[in-house]
């Protein structure tokens, strides 16, 4: 496994390389990331993991500062899973200019769900993905369904630039108690993890009622009763029509964002 720390080096290393599988991450790797790596290895792709905590996608500076960093464990996980290259860019490899001006237009989730509650977040995600993809000319891009809104935004962006990159959506991996694996779970104590588990299991059991209810105040209050400090949204969305819905169907997913002990968690099912 090669560890590459600059944009120039990774670009040189990958010149003339074909069949690349790229897994962009912000580190603090867990079994969810590992499942993406395994998918890439299974396809016999030259597998590249990037680790870069992108300041541009954090609308809250404190959130950026406290984002968990576990680089030596991350490298161990990559090595164990036979990753070919780990790309660890410095901030000026990604953002060499002093003042970053982004002109990314986000057509989906504008003023809705993550787009509403994290202004500028998706613009920052697209910016970093755009720059990472200019360093890593990948064939496949592996993305987790845990961040389904992000997955849709990135797919739409790639379609809009007529990119040939094939996006591989990967299922969410869950802990035994039902919560989606996330780097942010590292910031929670056992009691909070148990609370998150109770919330997600309760919501999953009541999925159709949540979808059908126009006013899901009842469920939002329930989430708070379980111990969440705040709920940003609990919304049903049709993945095929790409719009809000109150009709249960195979394409309908419930999305939520809530806080436990000051830590913001997102999930969808
Ligand atoms: O999903 C993430 O970890 C990040 O949003 C991504 C895609 C690596 C961009 O920083």
mmCIF file of N, CA and C in Angstrom, residues 73-150:
data_model
loop_
_atom_site.group_PDB
_atom_site.id
_atom_site.type_symbol
_atom_site.label_atom_id
_atom_site.label_comp_id
_atom_site.label_asym_id
_atom_site.label_seq_id
_atom_site.Cartn_x
_atom_site.Cartn_y
_atom_site.Cartn_z
ATOM 1 N N UNK A 73 -5.071 4.477 12.873
ATOM 2 C CA UNK A 73 -6.016 3.350 12.756
ATOM 3 C C UNK A 73 -6.531 3.258 11.319
ATOM 4 N N UNK A 74 -6.806 4.414 10.717
ATOM 5 C CA UNK A 74 -7.320 4.415 9.335
ATOM 6 C C UNK A 74 -6.334 3.723 8.392
ATOM 7 N N UNK A 75 -5.053 4.046 8.580
ATOM 8 C CA UNK A 75 -4.037 3.447 7.688
ATOM 9 C C UNK A 75 -3.954 1.942 7.907
ATOM 10 N N UNK A 76 -4.083 1.544 9.172
ATOM 11 C CA UNK A 76 -4.054 0.102 9.482
ATOM 12 C C UNK A 76 -5.229 -0.605 8.770
ATOM 13 N N UNK A 77 -6.402 0.021 8.860
ATOM 14 C CA UNK A 77 -7.601 -0.570 8.232
ATOM 15 C C UNK A 77 -7.393 -0.680 6.715
ATOM 16 N N UNK A 78 -6.829 0.361 6.127
ATOM 17 C CA UNK A 78 -6.606 0.351 4.668
ATOM 18 C C UNK A 78 -5.636 -0.762 4.295
ATOM 19 N N UNK A 79 -4.575 -0.867 5.088
ATOM 20 C CA UNK A 79 -3.552 -1.879 4.782
ATOM 21 C C UNK A 79 -4.159 -3.280 4.889
ATOM 22 N N UNK A 80 -4.891 -3.487 5.980
ATOM 23 C CA UNK A 80 -5.505 -4.796 6.213
ATOM 24 C C UNK A 80 -6.428 -5.182 5.051
ATOM 25 N N UNK A 81 -7.068 -4.182 4.468
ATOM 26 C CA UNK A 81 -8.019 -4.467 3.395
ATOM 27 C C UNK A 81 -7.428 -4.304 1.996
ATOM 28 N N UNK A 82 -6.086 -4.266 1.974
ATOM 29 C CA UNK A 82 -5.338 -4.298 0.699
ATOM 30 C C UNK A 82 -5.647 -3.131 -0.245
ATOM 31 N N UNK A 83 -5.857 -1.966 0.379
ATOM 32 C CA UNK A 83 -6.016 -0.748 -0.426
ATOM 33 C C UNK A 83 -4.686 -0.528 -1.156
ATOM 34 N N UNK A 84 -4.743 -0.094 -2.411
ATOM 35 C CA UNK A 84 -3.499 0.097 -3.172
ATOM 36 C C UNK A 84 -2.847 1.442 -2.858
ATOM 37 N N UNK A 85 -3.676 2.490 -2.827
ATOM 38 C CA UNK A 85 -3.138 3.823 -2.515
ATOM 39 C C UNK A 85 -4.016 4.523 -1.488
ATOM 40 N N UNK A 86 -3.367 5.190 -0.519
ATOM 41 C CA UNK A 86 -4.117 6.096 0.351
ATOM 42 C C UNK A 86 -3.644 7.498 0.003
ATOM 43 N N UNK A 87 -4.592 8.351 -0.336
ATOM 44 C CA UNK A 87 -4.249 9.731 -0.688
ATOM 45 C C UNK A 87 -4.578 10.616 0.515
ATOM 46 N N UNK A 88 -3.549 11.257 1.057
ATOM 47 C CA UNK A 88 -3.711 12.095 2.251
ATOM 48 C C UNK A 88 -3.311 13.536 1.909
ATOM 49 N N UNK A 89 -4.128 14.236 1.170
ATOM 50 C CA UNK A 89 -3.703 15.573 0.753
ATOM 51 C C UNK A 89 -3.689 16.558 1.912
ATOM 52 N N UNK A 90 -2.841 17.556 1.785
ATOM 53 C CA UNK A 90 -2.865 18.683 2.726
ATOM 54 C C UNK A 90 -3.895 19.674 2.201
ATOM 55 N N UNK A 91 -4.272 20.618 3.076
ATOM 56 C CA UNK A 91 -5.313 21.557 2.643
ATOM 57 C C UNK A 91 -4.907 22.305 1.360
ATOM 58 N N UNK A 92 -3.606 22.678 1.251
ATOM 59 C CA UNK A 92 -3.262 23.452 0.040
ATOM 60 C C UNK A 92 -3.101 22.600 -1.230
ATOM 61 N N UNK A 93 -3.176 21.283 -1.086
ATOM 62 C CA UNK A 93 -3.242 20.453 -2.297
ATOM 63 C C UNK A 93 -4.646 20.533 -2.886
ATOM 64 N N UNK A 94 -5.613 20.618 -1.997
ATOM 65 C CA UNK A 94 -7.006 20.665 -2.458
ATOM 66 C C UNK A 94 -7.398 22.121 -2.761
ATOM 67 N N UNK A 95 -7.021 23.006 -1.874
ATOM 68 C CA UNK A 95 -7.396 24.421 -2.041
ATOM 69 C C UNK A 95 -6.146 25.292 -2.090
ATOM 70 N N UNK A 96 -5.420 25.286 -3.226
ATOM 71 C CA UNK A 96 -4.175 26.060 -3.291
ATOM 72 C C UNK A 96 -4.413 27.577 -3.264
ATOM 73 N N UNK A 97 -5.606 28.000 -3.657
ATOM 74 C CA UNK A 97 -5.861 29.439 -3.694
ATOM 75 C C UNK A 97 -6.159 29.969 -2.284
ATOM 76 N N UNK A 98 -5.919 31.303 -2.113
ATOM 77 C CA UNK A 98 -6.139 31.889 -0.777
ATOM 78 C C UNK A 98 -7.626 31.998 -0.465
ATOM 79 N N UNK A 99 -8.364 32.477 -1.442
ATOM 80 C CA UNK A 99 -9.797 32.648 -1.208
ATOM 81 C C UNK A 99 -10.558 31.687 -2.126
ATOM 82 N N UNK A 100 -11.312 30.803 -1.511
ATOM 83 C CA UNK A 100 -12.011 29.801 -2.331
ATOM 84 C C UNK A 100 -13.368 30.356 -2.765
ATOM 85 N N UNK A 101 -13.544 30.381 -4.068
ATOM 86 C CA UNK A 101 -14.846 30.835 -4.581
ATOM 87 C C UNK A 101 -15.504 29.628 -5.239
ATOM 88 N N UNK A 102 -16.669 29.238 -4.733
ATOM 89 C CA UNK A 102 -17.342 28.088 -5.351
ATOM 90 C C UNK A 102 -18.550 28.580 -6.131
ATOM 91 N N UNK A 103 -18.710 27.989 -7.280
ATOM 92 C CA UNK A 103 -19.855 28.420 -8.106
ATOM 93 C C UNK A 103 -20.786 27.241 -8.336
ATOM 94 N N UNK A 104 -20.737 26.281 -7.415
ATOM 95 C CA UNK A 104 -21.535 25.083 -7.652
ATOM 96 C C UNK A 104 -23.011 25.340 -7.409
ATOM 97 N N UNK A 105 -23.800 24.967 -8.391
ATOM 98 C CA UNK A 105 -25.248 25.110 -8.233
ATOM 99 C C UNK A 105 -25.794 23.763 -7.801
ATOM 100 N N UNK A 106 -26.500 23.762 -6.700
ATOM 101 C CA UNK A 106 -27.087 22.524 -6.210
ATOM 102 C C UNK A 106 -28.574 22.569 -6.547
ATOM 103 N N UNK A 107 -29.016 21.641 -7.364
ATOM 104 C CA UNK A 107 -30.404 21.706 -7.810
ATOM 105 C C UNK A 107 -31.338 20.919 -6.914
ATOM 106 N N UNK A 108 -30.744 20.013 -6.138
ATOM 107 C CA UNK A 108 -31.608 19.208 -5.289
ATOM 108 C C UNK A 108 -31.407 19.573 -3.830
ATOM 109 N N UNK A 109 -32.442 19.344 -3.049
ATOM 110 C CA UNK A 109 -32.388 19.578 -1.602
ATOM 111 C C UNK A 109 -32.041 21.034 -1.264
ATOM 112 N N UNK A 110 -32.383 21.921 -2.177
ATOM 113 C CA UNK A 110 -32.203 23.344 -1.887
ATOM 114 C C UNK A 110 -33.305 23.700 -0.889
ATOM 115 N N UNK A 111 -32.957 24.280 0.195
ATOM 116 C CA UNK A 111 -33.941 24.634 1.242
ATOM 117 C C UNK A 111 -34.752 23.442 1.724
ATOM 118 N N UNK A 112 -34.180 22.271 1.630
ATOM 119 C CA UNK A 112 -34.905 21.068 2.048
ATOM 120 C C UNK A 112 -33.905 20.098 2.686
ATOM 121 N N UNK A 113 -34.291 19.458 3.748
ATOM 122 C CA UNK A 113 -33.448 18.516 4.497
ATOM 123 C C UNK A 113 -32.029 19.078 4.680
ATOM 124 N N UNK A 114 -30.967 18.335 4.290
ATOM 125 C CA UNK A 114 -29.602 18.824 4.550
ATOM 126 C C UNK A 114 -29.374 20.204 3.920
ATOM 127 N N UNK A 115 -29.984 20.421 2.754
ATOM 128 C CA UNK A 115 -29.831 21.706 2.065
ATOM 129 C C UNK A 115 -30.359 22.863 2.894
ATOM 130 N N UNK A 116 -31.389 22.594 3.679
ATOM 131 C CA UNK A 116 -31.975 23.651 4.513
ATOM 132 C C UNK A 116 -31.176 23.830 5.813
ATOM 133 N N UNK A 117 -30.841 22.712 6.427
ATOM 134 C CA UNK A 117 -30.244 22.794 7.764
ATOM 135 C C UNK A 117 -28.727 22.954 7.748
ATOM 136 N N UNK A 118 -28.092 22.686 6.600
ATOM 137 C CA UNK A 118 -26.636 22.891 6.516
ATOM 138 C C UNK A 118 -26.309 23.744 5.291
ATOM 139 N N UNK A 119 -26.662 25.040 5.372
ATOM 140 C CA UNK A 119 -26.432 25.875 4.182
ATOM 141 C C UNK A 119 -24.974 25.837 3.755
ATOM 142 N N UNK A 120 -24.745 25.639 2.473
ATOM 143 C CA UNK A 120 -23.378 25.609 1.936
ATOM 144 C C UNK A 120 -22.740 24.232 1.990
ATOM 145 N N UNK A 121 -23.358 23.293 2.704
ATOM 146 C CA UNK A 121 -22.752 21.969 2.875
ATOM 147 C C UNK A 121 -22.548 21.250 1.539
ATOM 148 N N UNK A 122 -23.613 21.134 0.766
ATOM 149 C CA UNK A 122 -23.490 20.390 -0.489
ATOM 150 C C UNK A 122 -22.590 21.104 -1.497
ATOM 151 N N UNK A 123 -22.591 22.431 -1.468
ATOM 152 C CA UNK A 123 -21.698 23.185 -2.353
ATOM 153 C C UNK A 123 -20.250 22.806 -2.013
ATOM 154 N N UNK A 124 -19.968 22.676 -0.713
ATOM 155 C CA UNK A 124 -18.626 22.291 -0.248
ATOM 156 C C UNK A 124 -18.292 20.857 -0.618
ATOM 157 N N UNK A 125 -19.290 19.974 -0.549
ATOM 158 C CA UNK A 125 -19.061 18.562 -0.914
ATOM 159 C C UNK A 125 -18.715 18.485 -2.403
ATOM 160 N N UNK A 126 -19.512 19.175 -3.228
ATOM 161 C CA UNK A 126 -19.266 19.115 -4.671
ATOM 162 C C UNK A 126 -17.890 19.687 -4.997
ATOM 163 N N UNK A 127 -17.530 20.769 -4.311
ATOM 164 C CA UNK A 127 -16.227 21.392 -4.590
ATOM 165 C C UNK A 127 -15.092 20.406 -4.319
ATOM 166 N N UNK A 128 -15.144 19.739 -3.165
ATOM 167 C CA UNK A 128 -14.034 18.838 -2.828
ATOM 168 C C UNK A 128 -14.032 17.612 -3.744
ATOM 169 N N UNK A 129 -15.213 17.107 -4.065
ATOM 170 C CA UNK A 129 -15.290 15.929 -4.936
ATOM 171 C C UNK A 129 -14.725 16.287 -6.310
ATOM 172 N N UNK A 130 -15.117 17.467 -6.790
ATOM 173 C CA UNK A 130 -14.614 17.946 -8.084
ATOM 174 C C UNK A 130 -13.081 17.984 -8.084
ATOM 175 N N UNK A 131 -12.518 18.511 -7.005
ATOM 176 C CA UNK A 131 -11.054 18.651 -6.947
ATOM 177 C C UNK A 131 -10.371 17.286 -6.761
ATOM 178 N N UNK A 132 -10.965 16.441 -5.924
ATOM 179 C CA UNK A 132 -10.379 15.103 -5.746
ATOM 180 C C UNK A 132 -10.410 14.336 -7.067
ATOM 181 N N UNK A 133 -11.510 14.484 -7.792
ATOM 182 C CA UNK A 133 -11.625 13.755 -9.063
ATOM 183 C C UNK A 133 -10.692 14.325 -10.136
ATOM 184 N N UNK A 134 -10.235 15.551 -9.938
ATOM 185 C CA UNK A 134 -9.255 16.070 -10.898
ATOM 186 C C UNK A 134 -7.867 15.505 -10.587
ATOM 187 N N UNK A 135 -7.650 15.034 -9.347
ATOM 188 C CA UNK A 135 -6.367 14.395 -8.998
ATOM 189 C C UNK A 135 -6.418 12.891 -9.278
ATOM 190 N N UNK A 136 -7.607 12.325 -9.092
ATOM 191 C CA UNK A 136 -7.755 10.869 -9.244
ATOM 192 C C UNK A 136 -8.751 10.606 -10.370
ATOM 193 N N UNK A 137 -8.238 10.283 -11.518
ATOM 194 C CA UNK A 137 -9.123 10.062 -12.679
ATOM 195 C C UNK A 137 -9.686 8.644 -12.583
ATOM 196 N N UNK A 138 -10.728 8.536 -11.814
ATOM 197 C CA UNK A 138 -11.242 7.209 -11.491
ATOM 198 C C UNK A 138 -12.227 6.673 -12.519
ATOM 199 N N UNK A 139 -12.385 5.372 -12.495
ATOM 200 C CA UNK A 139 -13.389 4.720 -13.336
ATOM 201 C C UNK A 139 -14.684 4.588 -12.529
ATOM 202 N N UNK A 140 -14.535 4.156 -11.265
ATOM 203 C CA UNK A 140 -15.686 3.952 -10.379
ATOM 204 C C UNK A 140 -15.548 4.835 -9.141
ATOM 205 N N UNK A 141 -16.677 5.324 -8.667
ATOM 206 C CA UNK A 141 -16.703 6.112 -7.437
ATOM 207 C C UNK A 141 -17.658 5.418 -6.469
ATOM 208 N N UNK A 142 -17.125 5.014 -5.313
ATOM 209 C CA UNK A 142 -17.939 4.273 -4.346
ATOM 210 C C UNK A 142 -18.475 5.230 -3.280
ATOM 211 N N UNK A 143 -19.806 5.238 -3.130
ATOM 212 C CA UNK A 143 -20.420 6.139 -2.154
ATOM 213 C C UNK A 143 -21.452 5.387 -1.321
ATOM 214 N N UNK A 144 -21.553 5.727 -0.051
ATOM 215 C CA UNK A 144 -22.465 5.025 0.848
ATOM 216 C C UNK A 144 -23.868 5.623 0.834
ATOM 217 N N UNK A 145 -24.857 4.725 0.985
ATOM 218 C CA UNK A 145 -26.251 5.180 1.019
ATOM 219 C C UNK A 145 -26.602 5.843 2.359
ATOM 220 N N UNK A 146 -25.726 5.705 3.317
ATOM 221 C CA UNK A 146 -25.946 6.393 4.598
ATOM 222 C C UNK A 146 -26.091 7.902 4.347
ATOM 223 N N UNK A 147 -25.305 8.407 3.384
ATOM 224 C CA UNK A 147 -25.410 9.813 2.975
ATOM 225 C C UNK A 147 -26.147 9.870 1.644
ATOM 226 N N UNK A 148 -27.407 9.443 1.664
ATOM 227 C CA UNK A 148 -28.144 9.279 0.405
ATOM 228 C C UNK A 148 -28.328 10.603 -0.330
ATOM 229 N N UNK A 149 -28.535 11.675 0.433
ATOM 230 C CA UNK A 149 -28.739 12.976 -0.227
ATOM 231 C C UNK A 149 -27.453 13.377 -0.954
ATOM 232 N N UNK A 150 -26.334 13.155 -0.281
ATOM 233 C CA UNK A 150 -25.032 13.431 -0.888
ATOM 234 C C UNK A 150 -24.832 12.584 -2.157
#
